[in-house]
C-alpha positions as a Python dict, from the first residue, in 0.01 Angstrom:
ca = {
    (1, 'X'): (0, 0, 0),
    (2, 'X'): (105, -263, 264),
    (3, 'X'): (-93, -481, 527),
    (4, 'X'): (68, -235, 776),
    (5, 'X'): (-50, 104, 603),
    (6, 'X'): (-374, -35, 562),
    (7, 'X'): (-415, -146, 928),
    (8, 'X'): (-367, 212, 1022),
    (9, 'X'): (-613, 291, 825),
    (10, 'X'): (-857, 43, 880),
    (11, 'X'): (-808, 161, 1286),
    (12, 'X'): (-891, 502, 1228),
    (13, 'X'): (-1115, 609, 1474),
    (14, 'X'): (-1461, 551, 1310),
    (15, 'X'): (-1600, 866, 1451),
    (16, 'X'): (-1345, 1118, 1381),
    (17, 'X'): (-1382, 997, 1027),
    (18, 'X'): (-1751, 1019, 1029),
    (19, 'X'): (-1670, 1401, 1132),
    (20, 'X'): (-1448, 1467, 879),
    (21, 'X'): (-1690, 1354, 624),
    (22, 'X'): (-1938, 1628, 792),
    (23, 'X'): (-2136, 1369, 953),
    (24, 'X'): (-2246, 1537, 1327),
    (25, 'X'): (-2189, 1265, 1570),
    (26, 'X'): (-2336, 1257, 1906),
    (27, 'X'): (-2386, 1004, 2170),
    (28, 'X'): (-2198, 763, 1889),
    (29, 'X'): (-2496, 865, 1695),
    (30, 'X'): (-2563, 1055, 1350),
    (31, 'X'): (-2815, 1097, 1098),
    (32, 'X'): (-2777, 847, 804),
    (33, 'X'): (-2695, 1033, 495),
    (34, 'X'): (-2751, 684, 295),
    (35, 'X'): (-3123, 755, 305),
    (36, 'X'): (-3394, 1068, 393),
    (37, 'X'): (-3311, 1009, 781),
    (38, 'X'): (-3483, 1285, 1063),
    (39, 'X'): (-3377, 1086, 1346),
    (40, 'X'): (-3067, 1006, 1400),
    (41, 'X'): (-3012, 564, 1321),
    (42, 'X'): (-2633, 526, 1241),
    (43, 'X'): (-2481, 418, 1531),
    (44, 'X'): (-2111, 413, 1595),
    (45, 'X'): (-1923, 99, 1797),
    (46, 'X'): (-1622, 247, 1933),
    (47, 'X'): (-1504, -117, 2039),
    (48, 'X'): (-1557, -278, 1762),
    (49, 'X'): (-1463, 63, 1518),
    (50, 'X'): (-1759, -26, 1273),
    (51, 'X'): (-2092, 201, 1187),
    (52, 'X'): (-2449, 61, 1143),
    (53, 'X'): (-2751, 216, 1004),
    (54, 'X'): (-3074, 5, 1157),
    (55, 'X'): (-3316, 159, 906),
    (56, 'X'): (-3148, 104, 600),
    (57, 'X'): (-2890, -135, 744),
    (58, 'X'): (-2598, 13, 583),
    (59, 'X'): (-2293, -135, 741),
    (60, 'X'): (-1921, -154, 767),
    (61, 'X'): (-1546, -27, 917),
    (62, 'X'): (-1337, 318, 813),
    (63, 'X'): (-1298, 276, 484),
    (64, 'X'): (-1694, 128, 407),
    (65, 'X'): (-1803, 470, 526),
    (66, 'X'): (-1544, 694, 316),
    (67, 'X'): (-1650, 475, 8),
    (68, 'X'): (-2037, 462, 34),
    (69, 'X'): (-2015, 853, 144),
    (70, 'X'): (-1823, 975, -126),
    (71, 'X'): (-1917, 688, -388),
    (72, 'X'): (-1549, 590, -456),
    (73, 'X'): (-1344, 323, -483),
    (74, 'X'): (-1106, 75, -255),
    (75, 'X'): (-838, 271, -317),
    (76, 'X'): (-958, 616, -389),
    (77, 'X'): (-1162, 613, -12),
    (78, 'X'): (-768, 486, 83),
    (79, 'X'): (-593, 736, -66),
    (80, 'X'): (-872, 988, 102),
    (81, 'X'): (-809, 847, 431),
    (82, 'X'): (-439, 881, 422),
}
């Protein structure tokens, strides 16, 4: 994989991922599935393409979230991506 592929990657929309992984987003907002969450505290910036959890502080871009949702790798939340 090139610098190129992965940039394409990497500027996924953070959201439409976050959908495709089942997450229901709202208002750039979603429940956390990283901990027991009844209110919804990950937050989506559109701008800045990144997701933050301010209870549990998970953190990150595209391919954080495919690889701390699905517990895989670099290259396996890559290859799930593409």
């Amino acid at each position: 994989m090139n610098n190129i592929e992965l940039q394409k990657l990497r500027d996924l929309p953070i959201e439409g991922v976050a959908e495709r992984l089942g997450l229901g987003v709202s208002r750039h907002k979603s429940l956390c599935p990283f901990h027991d969450d009844r209110h919804p505290s990950m937050s989506y910036h559109v701008g800045k393409n990144t997701f933050r959890c301010f209870v549990c502080g998970a953190h990150g871009g595209v391919i954080d979230l495919v690889m701390k949702y699905r517990n895989v790798d670099f290259l396996e939340a890559c290859r799930w991506l593409g």
